[in-house]
Short mmCIF file of C-alpha atoms and ligand atoms in Angstrom, two decimals:
data_model
loop_
_atom_site.label_atom_id
_atom_site.label_comp_id
_atom_site.label_asym_id
_atom_site.label_seq_id
_atom_site.Cartn_x
_atom_site.Cartn_y
_atom_site.Cartn_z
CA UNK A 1 -70.37 25.46 -21.20
CA UNK A 2 -68.98 22.19 -23.33
CA UNK A 3 -65.77 20.30 -22.55
CA UNK A 4 -64.02 17.88 -24.87
CA UNK A 5 -60.73 15.82 -23.77
CA UNK A 6 -59.29 15.32 -27.23
CA UNK A 7 -56.56 13.56 -25.88
CA UNK A 8 -55.27 12.12 -22.43
CA UNK A 9 -58.62 11.13 -20.93
CA UNK A 10 -57.24 7.51 -20.36
CA UNK A 11 -53.49 7.99 -20.77
CA UNK A 12 -50.57 9.70 -19.60
CA UNK A 13 -49.27 12.21 -21.98
CA UNK A 14 -50.73 14.22 -25.12
CA UNK A 15 -53.07 16.25 -22.82
CA UNK A 16 -55.39 18.36 -24.80
CA UNK A 17 -58.73 19.91 -23.72
CA UNK A 18 -61.03 21.94 -25.34
CA UNK A 19 -63.71 24.28 -23.49
CA UNK A 20 -66.24 26.59 -25.08
CA UNK A 21 -68.39 28.75 -23.51
CA UNK A 22 -70.45 31.61 -25.05
CA UNK A 23 -68.71 32.44 -28.37
CA UNK A 24 -65.26 31.47 -26.92
CA UNK A 25 -63.19 28.39 -27.35
CA UNK A 26 -60.03 27.74 -25.21
CA UNK A 27 -57.63 24.79 -25.66
CA UNK A 28 -55.89 23.77 -22.52
CA UNK A 29 -52.33 21.97 -23.03
CA UNK A 30 -51.10 20.53 -26.29
CA UNK A 31 -49.06 17.70 -25.31
CA UNK A 32 -46.93 15.43 -27.29
CA UNK A 33 -48.26 11.68 -26.72
CA UNK A 34 -46.05 9.29 -24.97
CA UNK A 35 -47.98 6.09 -26.35
CA UNK A 36 -49.18 4.94 -29.29
CA UNK A 37 -52.61 6.61 -30.27
CA UNK A 38 -53.47 2.83 -31.79
CA UNK A 39 -52.11 0.84 -28.59
CA UNK A 40 -51.58 2.55 -25.42
CA UNK A 41 -49.37 -0.19 -24.21
CA UNK A 42 -46.79 1.00 -26.97
CA UNK A 43 -44.49 3.61 -26.53
CA UNK A 44 -44.56 6.30 -29.37
CA UNK A 45 -41.14 7.11 -30.79
CA UNK A 46 -41.28 10.90 -30.99
CA UNK A 47 -37.56 11.21 -32.23
CA UNK A 48 -38.46 12.12 -35.76
CA UNK A 49 -41.41 14.50 -35.21
CA UNK A 50 -39.54 17.60 -35.22
CA UNK A 51 -39.35 16.89 -39.30
CA UNK A 52 -42.81 16.00 -39.86
CA UNK A 53 -45.65 18.46 -41.11
CA UNK A 54 -48.57 19.06 -39.20
CA UNK A 55 -50.58 17.13 -42.04
CA UNK A 56 -48.35 14.04 -41.34
CA UNK A 57 -48.80 14.19 -37.67
CA UNK A 58 -52.70 14.60 -38.07
CA UNK A 59 -52.68 11.63 -40.26
CA UNK A 60 -50.82 9.80 -37.78
CA UNK A 61 -53.28 10.77 -35.18
CA UNK A 62 -50.57 12.39 -33.13
CA UNK A 63 -52.15 15.93 -33.52
CA UNK A 64 -55.48 15.90 -32.24
CA UNK A 65 -58.33 17.15 -34.55
CA UNK A 66 -59.02 20.61 -33.41
CA UNK A 67 -60.67 23.15 -35.59
CA UNK A 68 -58.95 26.30 -36.12
CA UNK A 69 -56.19 25.58 -33.97
CA UNK A 70 -53.43 24.87 -36.34
CA UNK A 71 -51.56 26.91 -38.94
CA UNK A 72 -52.01 24.65 -41.92
CA UNK A 73 -55.78 24.63 -41.89
CA UNK A 74 -55.97 28.86 -42.32
CA UNK A 75 -59.54 28.94 -42.73
CA UNK A 76 -62.37 29.09 -39.93
CA UNK A 77 -62.67 30.74 -36.92
CA UNK A 78 -59.28 30.30 -34.63
CA UNK A 79 -59.29 29.20 -31.08
CA UNK A 80 -59.45 32.12 -29.16
CA UNK A 81 -56.62 31.04 -26.84
CA UNK A 82 -54.39 28.06 -25.62
CA UNK A 83 -53.72 27.87 -21.76
CA UNK A 84 -50.39 26.13 -21.02
CA UNK A 85 -50.31 24.51 -17.47
CA UNK A 86 -46.52 23.86 -17.42
CA UNK A 87 -43.23 23.16 -19.69
CA UNK A 88 -43.21 19.49 -19.92
CA UNK A 89 -43.35 18.11 -23.38
CA UNK A 90 -46.34 15.88 -22.63
CA UNK A 91 -48.23 19.06 -22.18
CA UNK A 92 -46.75 21.69 -24.67
CA UNK A 93 -44.80 19.25 -27.02
CA UNK A 94 -47.35 20.15 -29.96
CA UNK A 95 -47.64 23.73 -29.89
CA UNK A 96 -45.23 24.15 -32.58
CA UNK A 97 -48.21 23.71 -34.89
CA UNK A 98 -50.83 26.29 -33.83
CA UNK A 99 -51.66 29.36 -35.64
CA UNK A 100 -49.32 32.05 -34.88
CA UNK A 101 -51.68 34.60 -33.81
CA UNK A 102 -53.48 32.30 -31.01
CA UNK A 103 -52.31 33.93 -27.71
CA UNK A 104 -50.63 31.24 -25.48
CA UNK A 105 -51.36 32.02 -21.66
CA UNK A 106 -48.66 30.79 -19.22
CA UNK A 107 -46.66 31.69 -16.19
CA UNK A 108 -43.66 33.57 -16.40
CA UNK A 109 -41.41 30.60 -15.21
CA UNK A 110 -43.24 28.51 -17.98
CA UNK A 111 -42.28 30.82 -20.61
CA UNK A 112 -38.67 31.08 -19.63
CA UNK A 113 -38.24 27.50 -19.58
CA UNK A 114 -39.85 26.77 -22.73
CA UNK A 115 -37.98 29.68 -24.75
CA UNK A 116 -34.43 28.50 -23.19
CA UNK A 117 -35.27 24.79 -24.03
CA UNK A 118 -36.33 25.71 -27.63
CA UNK A 119 -32.81 26.59 -28.45
CA UNK A 120 -31.56 22.98 -27.50
CA UNK A 121 -34.28 20.46 -27.99
CA UNK A 122 -35.58 19.20 -31.39
CA UNK A 123 -39.05 19.62 -30.67
CA UNK A 124 -39.94 23.50 -30.24
CA UNK A 125 -42.94 25.33 -28.98
CA UNK A 126 -41.99 28.42 -31.00
CA UNK A 127 -44.54 30.55 -29.03
CA UNK A 128 -45.08 33.71 -30.90
CA UNK A 129 -47.97 35.19 -28.83
CA UNK A 130 -47.30 34.65 -25.28
CA UNK A 131 -49.39 35.97 -22.52
CA UNK A 132 -47.92 35.62 -19.04
CA UNK A 133 -50.55 35.19 -16.19
CA UNK A 134 -49.98 35.25 -12.51
CA UNK A 135 -50.89 33.26 -9.46
CA UNK A 136 -54.85 33.82 -8.78
CA UNK A 137 -55.11 36.81 -10.82
CA UNK A 138 -58.14 36.08 -13.27
CA UNK A 139 -57.97 36.90 -16.94
CA UNK A 140 -60.84 37.36 -19.28
CA UNK A 141 -60.75 35.70 -22.54
CA UNK A 142 -64.03 36.52 -24.49
CA UNK A 143 -66.76 34.73 -22.78
CA UNK A 144 -64.58 32.73 -20.54
CA UNK A 145 -62.63 33.83 -17.16
CA UNK A 146 -59.55 31.99 -16.42
CA UNK A 147 -57.97 31.94 -12.87
CA UNK A 148 -54.60 30.39 -12.66
CA UNK A 149 -53.45 28.78 -9.57
CA UNK A 150 -49.55 28.22 -9.00
CA UNK A 151 -48.93 24.42 -8.08
CA UNK A 152 -46.18 22.40 -6.64
CA UNK A 153 -44.48 20.18 -9.37
CA UNK A 154 -41.59 19.08 -10.83
CA UNK A 155 -42.25 21.45 -14.01
CA UNK A 156 -41.39 24.97 -13.32
CA UNK A 157 -44.21 27.55 -12.90
CA UNK A 158 -47.05 24.89 -13.32
CA UNK A 159 -50.61 26.16 -13.06
CA UNK A 160 -53.96 24.52 -12.26
CA UNK A 161 -56.81 26.65 -13.94
CA UNK A 162 -60.13 27.51 -12.72
CA UNK A 163 -62.16 28.00 -16.04
CA UNK A 164 -65.77 29.94 -15.87
CA UNK A 165 -68.34 30.45 -18.32
CA UNK A 166 -71.98 29.95 -19.12
CA UNK A 167 -72.58 29.96 -15.22
CA UNK A 168 -70.42 26.74 -15.08
CA UNK A 169 -66.80 26.11 -13.45
CA UNK A 170 -64.42 23.61 -14.62
CA UNK A 171 -61.13 23.11 -12.58
CA UNK A 172 -58.09 21.61 -14.46
CA UNK A 173 -55.57 20.61 -11.97
CA UNK A 174 -52.83 20.23 -14.37
CA UNK A 175 -49.76 18.04 -13.01
CA UNK A 176 -49.11 18.67 -9.39
CA UNK A 177 -47.72 17.20 -6.13
CA UNK A 178 -47.42 18.17 -2.31
CA UNK A 179 -43.76 17.24 -1.38
CA UNK A 180 -41.83 19.35 -3.60
CA UNK A 181 -39.82 22.37 -3.04
CA UNK A 182 -42.77 24.51 -3.12
CA UNK A 183 -44.99 22.05 -1.13
CA UNK A 184 -46.27 24.68 0.87
CA UNK A 185 -48.65 25.80 -2.28
CA UNK A 186 -50.75 22.64 -1.50
CA UNK A 187 -51.99 23.07 1.76
CA UNK A 188 -52.53 26.66 0.88
CA UNK A 189 -54.73 25.77 -2.03
CA UNK A 190 -56.46 23.10 0.04
CA UNK A 191 -57.44 25.90 2.56
CA UNK A 192 -58.40 28.53 -0.20
CA UNK A 193 -59.89 26.11 -2.75
CA UNK A 194 -62.76 27.86 -5.26
CA UNK A 195 -66.18 26.18 -4.47
CA UNK A 196 -69.01 25.74 -6.76
CA UNK A 197 -66.89 23.64 -9.34
CA UNK A 198 -68.98 21.60 -11.71
CA UNK A 199 -66.39 19.30 -13.13
CA UNK A 200 -62.62 18.67 -11.56
CA UNK A 201 -60.32 17.43 -14.49
CA UNK A 202 -57.57 16.00 -12.24
CA UNK A 203 -54.56 14.18 -13.15
CA UNK A 204 -53.77 10.68 -11.76
CA UNK A 205 -50.42 9.70 -13.01
CA UNK A 206 -49.46 7.90 -9.76
CA UNK A 207 -52.54 5.63 -9.64
CA UNK A 208 -51.26 2.09 -10.21
CA UNK A 209 -47.97 3.21 -8.94
CA UNK A 210 -48.57 3.58 -5.35
CA UNK A 211 -45.97 2.95 -2.81
CA UNK A 212 -44.86 4.51 0.32
CA UNK A 213 -45.71 7.96 1.16
CA UNK A 214 -43.34 10.10 -1.29
CA UNK A 215 -40.23 11.30 -0.14
CA UNK A 216 -39.89 15.16 -0.19
CA UNK A 217 -37.32 16.92 -2.23
CA UNK A 218 -35.32 17.76 1.09
CA UNK A 219 -35.44 14.18 1.76
CA UNK A 220 -33.82 13.55 -1.87
CA UNK A 221 -31.25 16.14 -1.08
CA UNK A 222 -30.21 14.24 1.72
CA UNK A 223 -30.08 10.88 0.06
CA UNK A 224 -27.77 12.38 -2.62
CA UNK A 225 -25.34 13.85 0.00
CA UNK A 226 -25.56 10.20 1.51
CA UNK A 227 -24.65 8.60 -1.46
CA UNK A 228 -21.94 11.15 -2.45
CA UNK A 229 -20.22 10.23 0.78
CA UNK A 230 -20.09 6.52 0.35
CA UNK A 231 -18.27 6.72 -3.07
CA UNK A 232 -14.67 8.02 -3.33
CA UNK A 233 -14.97 8.85 -7.09
CA UNK A 234 -16.76 11.67 -8.91
CA UNK A 235 -20.62 11.41 -9.15
CA UNK A 236 -22.34 11.45 -12.19
CA UNK A 237 -25.65 12.76 -12.47
CA UNK A 238 -28.51 11.56 -14.40
CA UNK A 239 -31.49 14.02 -14.15
CA UNK A 240 -33.55 16.48 -16.39
CA UNK A 241 -31.94 19.67 -17.05
CA UNK A 242 -35.56 21.22 -16.65
CA UNK A 243 -36.18 19.71 -13.33
CA UNK A 244 -35.34 22.62 -11.38
CA UNK A 245 -36.43 21.35 -7.80
CA UNK A 246 -33.95 18.47 -8.59
CA UNK A 247 -31.29 20.73 -9.59
CA UNK A 248 -31.52 22.68 -6.58
CA UNK A 249 -31.37 19.51 -4.63
CA UNK A 250 -28.07 18.36 -6.39
CA UNK A 251 -26.53 21.75 -5.98
CA UNK A 252 -27.24 21.95 -2.22
CA UNK A 253 -26.13 18.21 -1.62
CA UNK A 254 -22.62 19.00 -3.55
CA UNK A 255 -22.43 22.30 -1.43
CA UNK A 256 -23.26 20.70 1.68
CA UNK A 257 -20.08 18.32 1.17
CA UNK A 258 -18.19 21.06 -0.17
CA UNK A 259 -18.00 19.95 -3.49
CA UNK A 260 -19.24 21.41 -6.84
CA UNK A 261 -22.03 20.56 -9.23
CA UNK A 262 -21.22 20.63 -12.63
CA UNK A 263 -23.67 21.54 -15.28
CA UNK A 264 -23.49 21.51 -19.12
CA UNK A 265 -24.24 24.69 -21.17
CA UNK A 266 -27.70 23.69 -21.84
CA UNK A 267 -28.71 23.28 -17.92
CA UNK A 268 -26.61 26.37 -17.20
CA UNK A 269 -28.80 28.39 -19.82
CA UNK A 270 -31.99 27.12 -18.48
CA UNK A 271 -30.94 27.95 -14.53
CA UNK A 272 -29.87 31.31 -16.11
CA UNK A 273 -32.82 31.92 -18.23
CA UNK A 274 -35.13 31.66 -15.03
CA UNK A 275 -33.64 35.23 -13.72
CA UNK A 276 -34.31 33.97 -10.01
CA UNK A 277 -31.39 34.84 -7.86
CA UNK A 278 -32.67 32.20 -5.32
CA UNK A 279 -31.97 29.49 -7.81
CA UNK A 280 -28.26 28.71 -8.38
CA UNK A 281 -27.24 29.59 -11.68
CA UNK A 282 -23.61 30.33 -13.37
CA UNK A 283 -22.48 33.66 -11.68
CA UNK A 284 -19.12 35.05 -10.16
CA UNK A 285 -20.52 34.33 -6.51
CA UNK A 286 -21.92 30.71 -7.18
CA UNK A 287 -18.66 28.78 -6.75
CA UNK A 288 -20.37 25.58 -6.29
CA UNK A 289 -21.84 25.72 -9.54
CA UNK A 290 -19.69 25.37 -12.71
CA UNK A 291 -20.21 24.73 -16.39
CA UNK A 292 -18.52 22.33 -18.58
CA UNK A 293 -18.62 23.14 -22.04
CA UNK A 294 -19.31 21.24 -25.00
CA UNK A 295 -19.08 21.88 -28.57
CA UNK A 296 -22.54 20.72 -29.59
CA UNK A 297 -24.30 23.32 -26.98
CA UNK A 298 -21.86 26.04 -27.98
CA UNK A 299 -22.88 25.72 -31.61
CA UNK A 300 -26.66 25.94 -30.46
CA UNK A 301 -26.42 28.95 -28.56
CA UNK A 302 -24.33 30.46 -31.47
CA UNK A 303 -26.89 29.76 -33.99
CA UNK A 304 -29.72 31.14 -31.66
CA UNK A 305 -27.65 34.54 -31.36
CA UNK A 306 -26.58 33.82 -27.92
CA UNK A 307 -22.98 34.33 -28.00
CA UNK A 308 -23.56 36.42 -25.04
CA UNK A 309 -24.25 33.81 -22.93
CA UNK A 310 -21.49 31.43 -24.06
CA UNK A 311 -18.92 34.47 -23.12
CA UNK A 312 -20.70 35.28 -19.91
CA UNK A 313 -20.46 31.35 -18.53
CA UNK A 314 -16.84 31.55 -19.21
CA UNK A 315 -16.39 32.94 -15.63
CA UNK A 316 -17.83 29.86 -14.22
CA UNK A 317 -16.30 27.21 -16.61
CA UNK A 318 -14.60 24.20 -15.40
CA UNK A 319 -11.91 22.25 -17.12
CA UNK A 320 -11.67 18.28 -17.15
CA UNK A 321 -8.43 18.67 -15.09
CA UNK A 322 -10.01 20.48 -12.36
CA UNK A 323 -13.05 18.03 -12.32
CA UNK A 324 -10.36 15.24 -11.93
CA UNK A 325 -8.84 17.26 -9.05
CA UNK A 326 -12.11 17.80 -7.42
CA UNK A 327 -12.73 14.10 -7.49
CA UNK A 328 -15.13 12.74 -4.95
CA UNK A 329 -16.36 16.34 -4.46
CA UNK A 330 -17.64 16.73 -8.27
CA UNK A 331 -21.08 16.14 -9.25
CA UNK A 332 -21.12 16.09 -13.22
CA UNK A 333 -24.42 16.11 -15.16
CA UNK A 334 -24.23 13.06 -17.46
CA UNK A 335 -24.94 13.69 -21.16
CA UNK A 336 -24.24 11.59 -23.99
CA UNK A 337 -22.22 14.56 -25.56
CA UNK A 338 -20.26 14.85 -22.20
CA UNK A 339 -19.36 11.15 -22.19
CA UNK A 340 -16.05 11.29 -24.44
CA UNK A 341 -15.01 13.95 -21.85
CA UNK A 342 -15.75 11.64 -19.04
CA UNK A 343 -13.83 9.07 -20.45
CA UNK A 344 -10.93 11.50 -20.58
CA UNK A 345 -10.92 12.48 -16.82
CA UNK A 346 -9.12 9.39 -16.47
CA UNK A 347 -9.73 7.38 -13.39
CA UNK A 348 -13.07 6.62 -12.78
CA UNK A 349 -12.66 4.11 -9.89
CA UNK A 350 -15.14 4.09 -7.28
CA UNK A 351 -17.30 6.59 -9.45
CA UNK A 352 -21.06 6.45 -9.12
CA UNK A 353 -23.98 7.42 -11.05
CA UNK A 354 -26.90 8.97 -9.09
CA UNK A 355 -29.91 8.41 -11.25
CA UNK A 356 -32.70 11.01 -10.67
CA UNK A 357 -35.73 10.29 -12.86
CA UNK A 358 -38.85 8.16 -13.48
CA UNK A 359 -37.83 4.38 -12.60
CA UNK A 360 -39.33 3.45 -16.06
CA UNK A 361 -36.99 5.47 -18.26
CA UNK A 362 -34.48 2.84 -17.05
CA UNK A 363 -35.93 0.24 -19.04
CA UNK A 364 -35.83 2.10 -22.28
CA UNK A 365 -33.73 2.10 -25.40
CA UNK A 366 -31.83 5.49 -24.74
CA UNK A 367 -30.54 4.10 -21.14
CA UNK A 368 -28.92 1.05 -22.51
CA UNK A 369 -26.17 3.03 -23.83
CA UNK A 370 -25.66 4.50 -20.44
CA UNK A 371 -25.93 1.15 -18.69
CA UNK A 372 -23.16 -0.20 -21.03
CA UNK A 373 -20.95 2.59 -20.27
CA UNK A 374 -21.26 2.11 -16.71
CA UNK A 375 -20.75 -1.71 -17.07
CA UNK A 376 -17.55 -0.93 -18.99
CA UNK A 377 -16.05 1.51 -16.51
CA UNK A 378 -17.50 -0.63 -13.31
CA UNK A 379 -19.56 2.59 -12.42
CA UNK A 380 -22.14 1.66 -9.59
CA UNK A 381 -25.86 3.01 -10.25
CA UNK A 382 -27.78 4.58 -7.33
CA UNK A 383 -31.03 6.20 -7.25
CA UNK A 384 -32.15 8.97 -5.77
CA UNK A 385 -35.74 10.30 -7.08
CA UNK A 386 -39.16 11.47 -6.05
CA UNK A 387 -42.37 11.72 -8.25
CA UNK A 388 -43.22 14.91 -9.76
CA UNK A 389 -46.96 13.91 -9.11
CA UNK A 390 -49.34 13.80 -6.35
CA UNK A 391 -49.65 10.64 -4.22
CA UNK A 392 -53.19 8.67 -3.83
CA UNK A 393 -53.82 10.78 -0.43
CA UNK A 394 -52.85 14.17 -1.89
CA UNK A 395 -55.26 13.58 -4.96
CA UNK A 396 -57.84 12.73 -2.63
CA UNK A 397 -57.19 15.83 -0.78
CA UNK A 398 -57.20 17.92 -3.94
CA UNK A 399 -60.83 16.51 -4.83
CA UNK A 400 -62.02 16.86 -1.36
CA UNK A 401 -60.98 20.44 -1.28
CA UNK A 402 -62.86 21.37 -4.59
CA UNK A 403 -65.90 19.41 -3.78
CA UNK A 404 -66.85 19.11 -7.31
CA UNK A 405 -70.11 18.05 -8.65
CA UNK A 406 -68.20 15.57 -10.86
CA UNK A 407 -64.76 14.32 -10.86
CA UNK A 408 -63.20 13.58 -14.29
CA UNK A 409 -60.14 11.55 -14.98
CA UNK A 410 -57.20 12.96 -17.01
CA UNK A 411 -53.43 12.07 -17.31
CA UNK A 412 -53.87 8.54 -16.09
CA UNK A 413 -53.71 4.83 -17.04
CA UNK A 414 -55.87 4.08 -14.66
CA UNK A 415 -59.20 6.01 -14.57
CA UNK A 416 -61.56 3.23 -13.12
CA UNK A 417 -59.58 3.84 -9.91
CA UNK A 418 -61.15 7.55 -9.59
CA UNK A 419 -64.09 6.11 -7.58
CA UNK A 420 -61.90 5.62 -4.78
CA UNK A 421 -61.10 9.39 -4.93
CA UNK A 422 -64.27 10.89 -4.80
CA UNK A 423 -67.90 9.53 -5.12
CA UNK A 424 -68.97 11.18 -8.22
CA UNK A 425 -67.02 10.39 -11.11
CA UNK A 426 -67.79 11.29 -14.99
CA UNK A 427 -65.18 9.49 -17.02
CA UNK A 428 -64.67 10.65 -20.75
CA UNK A 429 -63.40 9.00 -23.60
CA UNK A 430 -60.90 10.96 -25.72
CA UNK A 431 -63.23 13.08 -28.44
CA UNK A 432 -66.51 12.84 -26.11
CA UNK A 433 -68.16 16.00 -25.26
CA UNK A 434 -69.69 16.69 -22.06
CA UNK A 435 -71.72 19.60 -20.67
CA UNK A 436 -70.91 20.05 -17.01
ZN1 ZN B 501 -47.89 15.60 -17.55
#
């Protein structure tokens, strides 16, 4: 078996791993890098990438060089499959460039989120040949057997993979944590972890960012409700429309104070697309979840031929007047496109914004506009967030459960810290091939 980390060995984002066994080649994740290929301290500006060709992105070293993967290099044997761990752009953001025939193996939840998001996001996965795989059900791809494991993560339907071939076993953790709404998956995994693993590729996002033990998603829900009680104005919510665990926390917090969680059409569509009745979504009986319509998203849904959704959510639509009336009991998802509407609500006195994302995004250019809006309107900024990634102790627990022959860093800026997690570390550089 041969294993190459094309990208992501020593950085967070842009994950791409190639595994070959027998005559079979699979790629695990094909993420958008978050930092410059040349300088890992420099953030990569990806905004214009949707308009760039595969060749341009290859020349920019954004697309990793992998033979038989891209639509543009039509010749040669195609990669047999792409395995996708979860629906975050740093894992799937470059999928739009692959040959359309290559099957993409992913969980049902992951497929639903990506298909819904493709309608709204500039960078699209356009998966033409999806193959849905289920928790702990092995699938054969040529000479390779893949067993997916459902993990707790802020990305919905996240999978880890056990990849077997040539008598060897590689385990790819994907991104995971043990303190989200599916936290119970972690102790279950630890109890039943596959044994005889030759190489464990494990994420280490939080290394170098360690603090206190991570708050659970339920802690966050209570924190949100607590913040809500302190402010007499409306609550603006700054959160990802794809972080389902977090949306549930806001919904529950809103419900606990008899309030209403107002989402934009994009978020409404994502929630609805999950087809999961346990997750809040726009429907006649979900009166604590309402939808604020904006033209830009109506157009996007219409362009995708989804007027049915536009029509259906009208039953959950909320007007600005109703939001104003709900006042302190209204939680409103903030979007740049919603901002002019928020200003029309009128009195923003004693309103607060609840920031619910990675702290680092606050320092980014895109947040400056938000900050100046808050300053102009004297809106307080509060934070309620917990990481989507495993703590140091939980990383250590995963390694101990799998007892790999070697531990290999991936998805981390601090690979040198892995020696604290497991005694046998085999660090790789991007592009380096290793035979477990
Ligand atoms: Zn990631």
